[in-house]
Short mmCIF file of C-alpha atoms in Angstrom, two decimals:
data_model
loop_
_atom_site.label_atom_id
_atom_site.label_comp_id
_atom_site.label_asym_id
_atom_site.label_seq_id
_atom_site.Cartn_x
_atom_site.Cartn_y
_atom_site.Cartn_z
CA MET A 776 0.00 0.00 0.00
CA LYS A 777 1.51 3.32 -1.09
CA LEU A 778 0.80 6.33 1.12
CA LYS A 779 1.04 9.97 0.16
CA ARG A 780 1.34 12.54 2.94
CA GLU A 781 -0.67 15.72 2.48
CA GLU A 782 -2.94 18.13 4.34
CA PHE A 783 -6.65 17.43 4.63
CA THR A 784 -9.49 19.62 5.78
CA ARG A 785 -11.45 18.72 8.88
CA ASP A 786 -14.54 18.08 6.76
CA GLU A 787 -12.66 15.65 4.51
CA ILE A 788 -11.42 13.70 7.53
CA LEU A 789 -14.84 13.58 9.17
CA THR A 790 -16.39 12.46 5.88
CA GLN A 791 -13.92 9.57 5.80
CA LEU A 792 -14.88 8.78 9.40
CA ASP A 793 -18.54 8.60 8.36
CA LYS A 794 -17.57 6.22 5.54
CA LEU A 795 -15.88 3.90 8.03
CA GLU A 796 -18.94 4.02 10.26
CA ALA A 797 -21.14 2.87 7.39
CA ASN A 798 -18.89 -0.11 6.65
CA LYS A 799 -20.09 -3.36 8.19
CA ALA A 800 -16.64 -4.08 9.67
CA PHE A 801 -17.08 -1.10 12.01
CA SER A 802 -20.88 -1.03 12.32
CA ARG A 803 -20.63 -4.36 14.14
CA SER A 804 -17.93 -3.07 16.48
CA LYS A 805 -19.29 0.02 18.21
CA ILE A 806 -16.50 0.26 20.77
CA ASN A 807 -13.82 0.37 18.04
CA LEU A 808 -15.75 3.05 16.18
CA ARG A 809 -16.23 5.20 19.30
CA LEU A 810 -12.54 4.90 20.17
CA LEU A 811 -11.51 5.85 16.62
CA LYS A 812 -13.80 8.89 16.73
CA PHE A 813 -12.27 9.93 20.04
CA LEU A 814 -8.71 9.64 18.68
CA VAL A 815 -9.54 11.44 15.43
CA GLU A 816 -11.28 14.33 17.23
CA SER A 817 -8.46 14.61 19.77
CA THR A 818 -5.87 14.68 16.96
CA LEU A 819 -7.80 17.34 15.02
CA ASN A 820 -8.09 19.44 18.18
CA GLY A 821 -4.35 19.23 18.74
CA ASP A 822 -4.74 17.48 22.09
CA ASP A 823 -1.82 15.72 23.75
CA ILE A 824 -3.11 12.15 23.60
CA LYS A 825 -1.61 9.83 26.19
CA GLU A 826 -2.59 6.45 27.53
CA VAL A 827 -3.86 7.94 30.80
CA THR A 828 -5.86 10.54 28.82
CA ILE A 829 -7.72 7.82 26.93
CA GLY A 830 -8.24 5.85 30.13
CA THR A 831 -9.80 8.73 32.04
CA GLU A 832 -11.59 10.70 29.30
CA PHE A 833 -12.78 7.88 27.05
CA PHE A 834 -13.37 5.08 29.56
CA GLY A 835 -14.27 7.44 32.39
CA VAL A 836 -12.26 5.71 35.10
CA ASN A 837 -9.33 6.56 37.35
CA TYR A 838 -6.72 5.05 35.09
CA ASP A 839 -3.28 4.13 36.45
CA PRO A 840 -1.02 2.66 33.71
CA ILE A 841 1.79 1.98 36.19
CA LYS A 842 -0.41 0.08 38.63
CA SER A 843 -1.98 -2.51 36.39
CA ASP A 844 -4.33 -1.38 33.69
CA ASN A 845 -3.29 -2.07 30.10
CA LYS A 846 -6.90 -1.84 28.92
CA VAL A 847 -6.10 1.11 26.62
CA ARG A 848 -3.31 -0.78 24.87
CA VAL A 849 -5.57 -3.80 24.35
CA TYR A 850 -8.32 -1.65 22.82
CA ILE A 851 -5.83 0.19 20.57
CA TYR A 852 -4.41 -3.18 19.45
CA HIS A 853 -7.88 -4.33 18.35
CA LEU A 854 -8.57 -0.99 16.65
CA ARG A 855 -5.36 -1.24 14.58
CA LYS A 856 -6.33 -4.77 13.54
CA LYS A 857 -9.77 -3.56 12.50
CA LEU A 858 -8.30 -0.70 10.44
CA GLU A 859 -5.82 -3.05 8.76
CA GLU A 860 -8.67 -5.40 7.88
CA TYR A 861 -10.70 -2.57 6.36
CA TYR A 862 -7.85 -1.06 4.30
CA SER A 863 -6.78 -4.48 3.03
CA SER A 864 -10.21 -5.47 1.78
CA ALA A 865 -12.69 -2.59 1.54
CA ALA A 866 -10.70 0.59 0.99
CA SER A 867 -11.08 2.41 -2.33
CA PRO A 868 -8.39 4.42 -4.15
CA ASP A 869 -7.69 7.98 -3.02
CA GLU A 870 -9.48 7.70 0.31
CA ILE A 871 -7.88 8.95 3.53
CA ILE A 872 -5.99 6.41 5.59
CA PHE A 873 -6.17 6.63 9.41
CA ASN A 874 -2.84 5.37 10.67
CA ILE A 875 -2.08 4.82 14.38
CA THR A 876 1.63 4.10 14.77
CA LYS A 877 2.47 1.37 17.27
CA GLY A 878 3.26 2.90 20.65
CA GLN A 879 1.44 6.16 19.80
CA TYR A 880 -2.15 7.36 19.97
CA ARG A 881 -2.30 10.32 17.58
CA VAL A 882 -3.85 9.55 14.21
CA LYS A 883 -1.87 10.21 11.04
CA PHE A 884 -3.96 11.13 7.99
CA GLU A 885 -2.52 9.89 4.70
CA ARG A 886 -3.73 9.30 1.16
CA TYR A 887 -3.87 5.81 -0.29
CA GLN A 888 -2.83 5.60 -3.95
CA LYS A 889 -2.70 2.69 -6.29
CA PRO A 890 0.88 1.90 -7.33
CA LYS A 891 1.62 2.86 -10.92
CA ALA A 892 2.16 -0.20 -13.08
CA GLU A 893 1.05 -1.82 -16.31
CA LYS A 894 -2.45 -3.22 -16.23
CA SER A 895 -1.36 -6.86 -16.30
CA SER A 896 1.29 -6.27 -13.67
CA LYS A 897 -1.16 -4.27 -11.57
CA ASN A 898 -3.67 -7.09 -11.66
CA LYS A 899 -0.99 -9.53 -10.61
CA VAL A 900 0.06 -7.26 -7.74
CA LEU A 901 -3.54 -6.83 -6.56
CA LEU A 902 -4.22 -10.54 -6.89
CA SER A 903 -1.02 -11.35 -5.04
CA ALA A 904 -1.73 -8.83 -2.28
CA GLY A 905 -5.31 -10.05 -1.99
CA GLY A 906 -4.16 -13.64 -1.89
CA VAL A 907 -1.59 -12.92 0.82
CA PHE A 908 -4.18 -11.03 2.87
CA LEU A 909 -6.77 -13.78 2.46
CA PHE A 910 -4.18 -16.42 3.33
CA GLY A 911 -3.23 -14.42 6.43
CA ILE A 912 -6.86 -14.13 7.56
CA LEU A 913 -7.52 -17.82 6.94
CA LEU A 914 -4.31 -18.75 8.73
CA LEU A 915 -5.25 -16.61 11.75
CA ILE A 916 -8.77 -18.08 11.86
CA GLY A 917 -7.36 -21.56 11.52
CA ILE A 918 -4.91 -21.00 14.36
CA GLN A 919 -7.58 -19.52 16.62
CA GLU A 920 -9.96 -22.39 15.88
CA LYS A 921 -7.43 -24.68 17.54
CA ALA A 922 -8.12 -22.85 20.80
CA GLY A 923 -11.32 -24.90 21.01
CA ASP A 924 -15.05 -24.23 20.99
CA PHE A 925 -15.03 -23.04 24.60
CA TRP A 926 -12.86 -20.00 23.72
CA ILE A 927 -13.28 -19.32 20.02
CA THR A 928 -16.37 -17.09 20.08
CA LEU A 929 -14.80 -14.96 22.81
CA MET A 930 -11.54 -14.60 20.89
CA GLN A 931 -13.24 -13.63 17.63
CA ASN A 932 -15.87 -11.11 18.78
CA GLU A 933 -13.41 -8.19 18.47
CA LEU A 934 -13.84 -6.99 22.07
CA PRO A 935 -10.89 -6.82 24.48
CA THR A 936 -10.71 -9.43 27.20
CA THR A 937 -10.01 -8.96 30.90
CA VAL A 938 -9.07 -11.79 33.24
CA ILE A 939 -10.38 -11.16 36.77
CA PHE A 940 -9.02 -12.89 39.87
CA GLY A 941 -11.12 -13.01 43.01
CA ASP A 942 -9.13 -11.50 45.87
CA TYR A 943 -9.98 -11.95 49.57
CA PHE A 944 -11.39 -9.05 51.58
CA THR A 945 -9.56 -8.45 54.86
CA ILE A 946 -10.28 -6.51 58.06
CA GLU A 947 -7.81 -4.32 59.89
CA GLY A 948 -7.90 -3.95 63.66
CA PRO A 949 -6.69 -5.38 66.99
CA ILE A 950 -5.60 -9.02 66.90
CA GLN A 951 -4.80 -11.68 69.51
CA THR A 952 -1.25 -10.45 70.05
CA GLY A 953 -2.69 -7.22 71.41
CA ARG A 954 -1.39 -5.27 68.45
CA LYS A 955 -2.93 -4.13 65.18
CA GLY A 956 -3.08 -6.49 62.23
CA ILE A 957 -5.20 -8.04 59.50
CA VAL A 958 -7.82 -10.74 59.95
CA ARG A 959 -10.09 -12.66 57.57
CA ASP A 960 -13.72 -13.60 58.17
CA TYR A 961 -14.91 -16.10 55.55
CA GLU A 962 -18.43 -14.64 55.57
CA ILE A 963 -17.37 -10.98 55.24
CA ASN A 964 -16.29 -10.26 51.68
CA SER A 965 -16.87 -6.52 51.24
CA GLU A 966 -17.14 -3.24 53.12
CA GLU A 967 -20.93 -3.64 52.93
CA ASP A 968 -20.70 -7.07 54.61
CA LEU A 969 -18.49 -5.61 57.33
CA GLN A 970 -20.84 -2.71 58.03
CA THR A 971 -23.83 -5.05 58.09
CA PHE A 972 -22.09 -7.26 60.66
CA ILE A 973 -21.23 -4.25 62.84
CA ASP A 974 -24.81 -2.99 62.66
CA GLN A 975 -26.23 -6.41 63.54
CA ASN A 976 -23.83 -6.92 66.46
CA PRO A 977 -23.91 -3.68 68.49
CA ASP A 978 -22.91 -5.62 71.62
CA LYS A 979 -19.49 -6.41 70.14
CA GLU A 980 -17.73 -3.24 71.27
CA ALA A 981 -14.40 -4.31 69.84
CA MET A 982 -15.87 -4.14 66.31
CA ALA A 983 -15.78 -0.35 66.49
CA ASP A 984 -12.00 -0.61 66.16
CA PHE A 985 -12.16 -2.63 62.93
CA GLN A 986 -12.21 -1.26 59.41
CA ALA A 987 -11.76 -2.48 55.86
CA SER A 988 -8.12 -3.12 55.03
CA ARG A 989 -6.40 -1.89 51.89
CA HIS A 990 -4.49 -5.19 51.73
CA HIS A 991 -6.11 -8.06 49.86
CA TYR A 992 -4.61 -11.46 49.10
CA PHE A 993 -4.90 -14.43 46.74
CA ASN A 994 -4.59 -18.18 47.11
CA TRP A 995 -2.30 -20.43 45.08
CA GLY A 996 -4.85 -20.77 42.29
CA ALA A 997 -4.41 -17.15 41.13
CA PRO A 998 -0.71 -17.25 40.13
CA TYR A 999 -1.08 -20.75 38.70
CA CYS A 1000 -4.07 -19.81 36.54
CA SER A 1001 -2.40 -16.55 35.53
CA LYS A 1002 0.55 -18.52 34.20
CA THR A 1003 -1.66 -21.12 32.48
CA ILE A 1004 -3.98 -18.68 30.70
CA THR A 1005 -0.99 -16.54 29.61
CA GLN A 1006 0.77 -19.55 28.09
CA PHE A 1007 -2.47 -20.66 26.43
CA TRP A 1008 -3.34 -17.35 24.76
CA SER A 1009 0.26 -16.53 23.82
CA GLN A 1010 0.06 -19.37 21.27
CA TYR A 1011 -2.53 -17.32 19.38
CA GLU A 1012 -1.01 -13.88 20.10
CA TYR A 1013 -4.26 -12.99 21.83
CA PRO A 1014 -3.94 -9.90 24.08
CA PHE A 1015 -5.74 -9.56 27.41
CA ASP A 1016 -5.71 -7.59 30.64
CA ILE A 1017 -5.48 -8.89 34.23
CA ILE A 1018 -7.12 -7.27 37.24
CA GLN A 1019 -8.37 -8.24 40.71
CA VAL A 1020 -12.12 -8.18 41.29
CA SER A 1021 -11.88 -5.49 44.01
CA GLU A 1022 -10.52 -3.04 41.41
CA TRP A 1023 -12.80 -4.00 38.54
CA SER A 1024 -15.71 -1.70 37.69
CA ILE A 1025 -19.16 -2.85 36.58
CA SER A 1026 -19.26 0.21 34.29
CA GLN A 1027 -17.21 -1.75 31.73
CA ILE A 1028 -19.43 -4.83 31.67
CA GLU A 1029 -20.72 -4.21 28.12
CA ASN A 1030 -17.37 -3.21 26.60
CA GLU A 1031 -15.22 -6.26 27.25
CA ASN A 1032 -15.09 -10.02 27.62
CA LEU A 1033 -14.47 -11.29 31.14
CA VAL A 1034 -12.87 -14.47 32.47
CA TYR A 1035 -13.23 -14.92 36.23
CA PHE A 1036 -11.07 -17.19 38.38
CA GLY A 1037 -11.67 -17.56 42.07
CA GLN A 1038 -14.12 -18.22 44.84
CA SER A 1039 -17.87 -17.73 44.53
CA LYS A 1040 -17.81 -15.64 47.73
CA SER A 1041 -15.36 -13.16 46.15
CA MET A 1042 -17.24 -12.55 42.90
CA GLY A 1043 -19.00 -9.33 43.93
CA VAL A 1044 -21.54 -8.18 41.34
CA LEU A 1045 -20.46 -10.95 38.95
CA LYS A 1046 -22.37 -13.38 41.17
CA LYS A 1047 -25.60 -11.58 40.26
CA ILE A 1048 -24.86 -11.99 36.55
CA LEU A 1049 -24.21 -15.71 36.97
CA LYS A 1050 -27.36 -16.06 39.07
CA GLU A 1051 -29.49 -14.25 36.46
CA ASN A 1052 -28.36 -16.66 33.76
CA PHE A 1053 -28.62 -19.78 35.93
CA PRO A 1054 -31.25 -18.97 38.59
CA GLN A 1055 -31.47 -22.59 39.75
CA TYR A 1056 -28.11 -22.15 41.52
CA SER A 1057 -27.33 -20.48 44.85
CA PHE A 1058 -23.69 -19.88 45.79
CA LYS A 1059 -22.33 -19.64 49.32
CA SER A 1060 -18.98 -20.18 51.00
CA GLN A 1061 -17.72 -23.70 50.14
CA ARG A 1062 -21.16 -24.90 49.05
CA LEU A 1063 -23.68 -24.50 46.27
CA ASN A 1064 -27.30 -25.46 45.95
CA ARG A 1065 -29.07 -26.53 42.75
CA ARG A 1066 -32.85 -26.59 42.45
CA ASP A 1067 -34.24 -28.93 39.83
CA ARG A 1068 -36.48 -26.94 37.51
CA ILE A 1069 -38.92 -29.85 37.03
CA THR A 1070 -39.17 -31.40 40.49
CA ASN A 1071 -38.15 -28.28 42.50
CA GLU A 1072 -35.98 -30.54 44.62
CA ASP A 1073 -32.79 -29.04 46.06
CA VAL A 1074 -29.42 -30.75 45.93
CA LEU A 1075 -26.64 -29.35 48.10
CA TYR A 1076 -22.98 -29.75 47.13
CA ASN A 1077 -20.60 -29.15 50.05
CA ASP A 1078 -16.82 -28.85 49.85
CA TYR A 1079 -15.05 -30.71 52.64
CA VAL A 1080 -11.68 -31.97 53.80
CA THR A 1081 -11.26 -35.57 54.98
CA LYS A 1082 -9.36 -36.56 58.12
CA GLU A 1083 -6.47 -37.57 55.88
CA GLY A 1084 -6.32 -34.07 54.43
CA LYS A 1085 -7.93 -34.95 51.10
CA ILE A 1086 -9.85 -32.01 49.60
CA ILE A 1087 -13.21 -32.52 47.91
CA ASP A 1088 -14.17 -29.45 45.88
CA TYR A 1089 -17.23 -28.83 43.69
CA THR A 1090 -16.11 -26.58 40.86
CA VAL A 1091 -18.27 -24.59 38.44
CA VAL A 1092 -17.30 -23.75 34.86
CA ALA A 1093 -19.73 -21.49 33.01
CA LYS A 1094 -19.94 -19.87 29.56
CA ILE A 1095 -22.26 -16.89 29.04
CA GLU A 1096 -22.86 -14.54 26.12
CA MET A 1097 -24.23 -11.19 27.28
CA PRO A 1098 -26.96 -9.22 25.42
CA ALA A 1099 -24.34 -6.66 24.33
CA GLY A 1100 -22.37 -9.37 22.51
CA ASN A 1101 -19.50 -9.65 24.99
CA GLU A 1102 -18.78 -13.01 26.60
CA LEU A 1103 -18.07 -14.24 30.13
CA ARG A 1104 -16.31 -17.33 31.43
CA PHE A 1105 -16.39 -18.46 35.07
CA PHE A 1106 -14.09 -20.84 36.92
CA LEU A 1107 -15.37 -21.08 40.51
CA SER A 1108 -13.59 -23.04 43.22
CA ASP A 1109 -13.16 -22.41 46.94
CA GLN A 1110 -10.24 -24.81 47.22
CA ASP A 1111 -7.90 -23.82 44.34
CA CYS A 1112 -7.51 -27.39 43.06
CA GLY A 1113 -10.82 -26.99 41.26
CA ILE A 1114 -9.95 -23.99 39.08
CA ILE A 1115 -6.48 -25.41 38.43
CA SER A 1116 -7.92 -28.72 37.17
CA THR A 1117 -10.77 -27.27 35.13
CA LEU A 1118 -8.58 -24.62 33.50
CA ASN A 1119 -6.09 -27.30 32.49
CA TYR A 1120 -9.01 -29.28 31.05
CA PHE A 1121 -10.53 -26.37 29.11
CA THR A 1122 -7.20 -25.20 27.66
CA ASN A 1123 -6.53 -28.64 26.21
CA SER A 1124 -7.95 -28.79 22.68
CA ASP A 1125 -8.50 -32.56 22.80
CA SER A 1126 -10.44 -32.53 26.07
CA VAL A 1127 -12.53 -29.52 24.96
CA ALA A 1128 -13.42 -31.25 21.67
CA ALA A 1129 -14.39 -34.41 23.55
CA PHE A 1130 -16.49 -32.43 26.04
CA TYR A 1131 -18.43 -30.59 23.33
CA GLU A 1132 -19.01 -33.77 21.34
CA ARG A 1133 -20.03 -35.88 24.34
CA TYR A 1134 -22.62 -33.37 25.57
CA GLN A 1135 -23.70 -32.18 22.11
CA LEU A 1136 -22.83 -28.53 22.64
CA SER A 1137 -22.46 -25.93 19.92
CA LYS A 1138 -19.68 -23.37 20.25
CA GLU A 1139 -22.30 -20.60 20.65
CA GLN A 1140 -24.23 -22.35 23.42
CA ASN A 1141 -24.20 -21.08 27.01
CA PHE A 1142 -23.85 -23.62 29.79
CA LEU A 1143 -22.89 -24.26 33.39
CA ALA A 1144 -20.95 -27.44 34.18
CA LEU A 1145 -20.27 -28.86 37.63
CA PHE A 1146 -17.20 -30.96 38.42
CA LYS A 1147 -16.06 -32.80 41.54
CA VAL A 1148 -12.34 -32.28 42.01
CA THR A 1149 -10.27 -34.23 44.53
CA GLY A 1150 -6.85 -33.07 45.63
CA TRP A 1151 -4.14 -33.09 48.25
CA LYS A 1152 -2.82 -29.82 49.72
CA ARG A 1153 -4.69 -27.81 47.06
CA LYS A 1154 -3.09 -29.87 44.28
CA SER A 1155 -5.54 -31.86 42.17
CA TYR A 1156 -5.17 -35.45 41.09
CA ASP A 1157 -8.70 -36.39 40.04
CA MET A 1158 -11.67 -34.66 38.35
CA GLU A 1159 -15.17 -36.09 37.85
CA PHE A 1160 -17.97 -34.63 35.75
CA ILE A 1161 -21.23 -34.20 37.74
CA LEU A 1162 -23.81 -32.39 35.60
CA LEU A 1163 -24.43 -29.88 32.82
CA ASP A 1164 -27.10 -27.20 32.51
CA LYS A 1165 -27.54 -25.81 29.01
CA LYS A 1166 -29.09 -22.43 28.35
#
């Protein structure tokens, strides 16, 4: 593609923006279009566009690029891919090219021109370029398809993906040593839970000295799953963000795919989403209840530890497509061994293919699967399928 640098009027640039909006590649991806409009307008206004600027002004959050959030970079990555797809297949001669250089956020406006060549040569060049592009697209699709039916619709819906780890809520106050420290109550998982407990127990005078701690922690499952999902998606060069649930905002629920790893008690508002999609389930600390929709009978599944130290964990894996088109995946386990085992299972292409074939699932179908995982010292050595609810 040959580019010619020149000056364009604001109207010419905005007209080109309207043309992109009308193209089906962008009309199906509203978030990419809104981000492109933001970058184009900011460039035309001469604004100093930085990562933190996009994070705060476009996404409307307190964005800290040093702390954790690479959301902006993930969105920009997808936008570049979308622009490349459009210019390689749908662009017409002499239209304005919007170019976002890697590592930058200002938009460069350039003119696309057909290379000068004899007609026969030109046709060969166009055919060759088209063939290379088509081969590249088919190769990418083919590679992604190997990720398995459980992941493929999430990876190909053009929205960025955030992996969320459930972190434990802790309480700061006096401890048994007589000094100040951090304690954990398994039934208190938020500031709201803490305040409710204080209000319901006015006789416990010592509670007045307790407050929510700024320090949260994770179990072994979080670093293990972080490593596993990173290795899995790196095979397909699929970008994603990582955040802890206490720092995630519900305001982004329609703009991204989410993959949650952790305990049901640490899910926060995500528990409501899971409950809305599978209302027959109730989730509590180390136990879940399932009500049969036909008989209305309840079955309770309790995690427990045997006298020998063997862990029995009931683990949930769920796939949900939201009304906005973004997708959610849940790996719920209170004992770590569950999410470790099920993630290993669902990142193995052979086991995913067998699972979908055995239970006659389509790659678009939502479901909740329950597994019984047995382990020693939070390490799994056995996993048993229990049931599947399709939606």
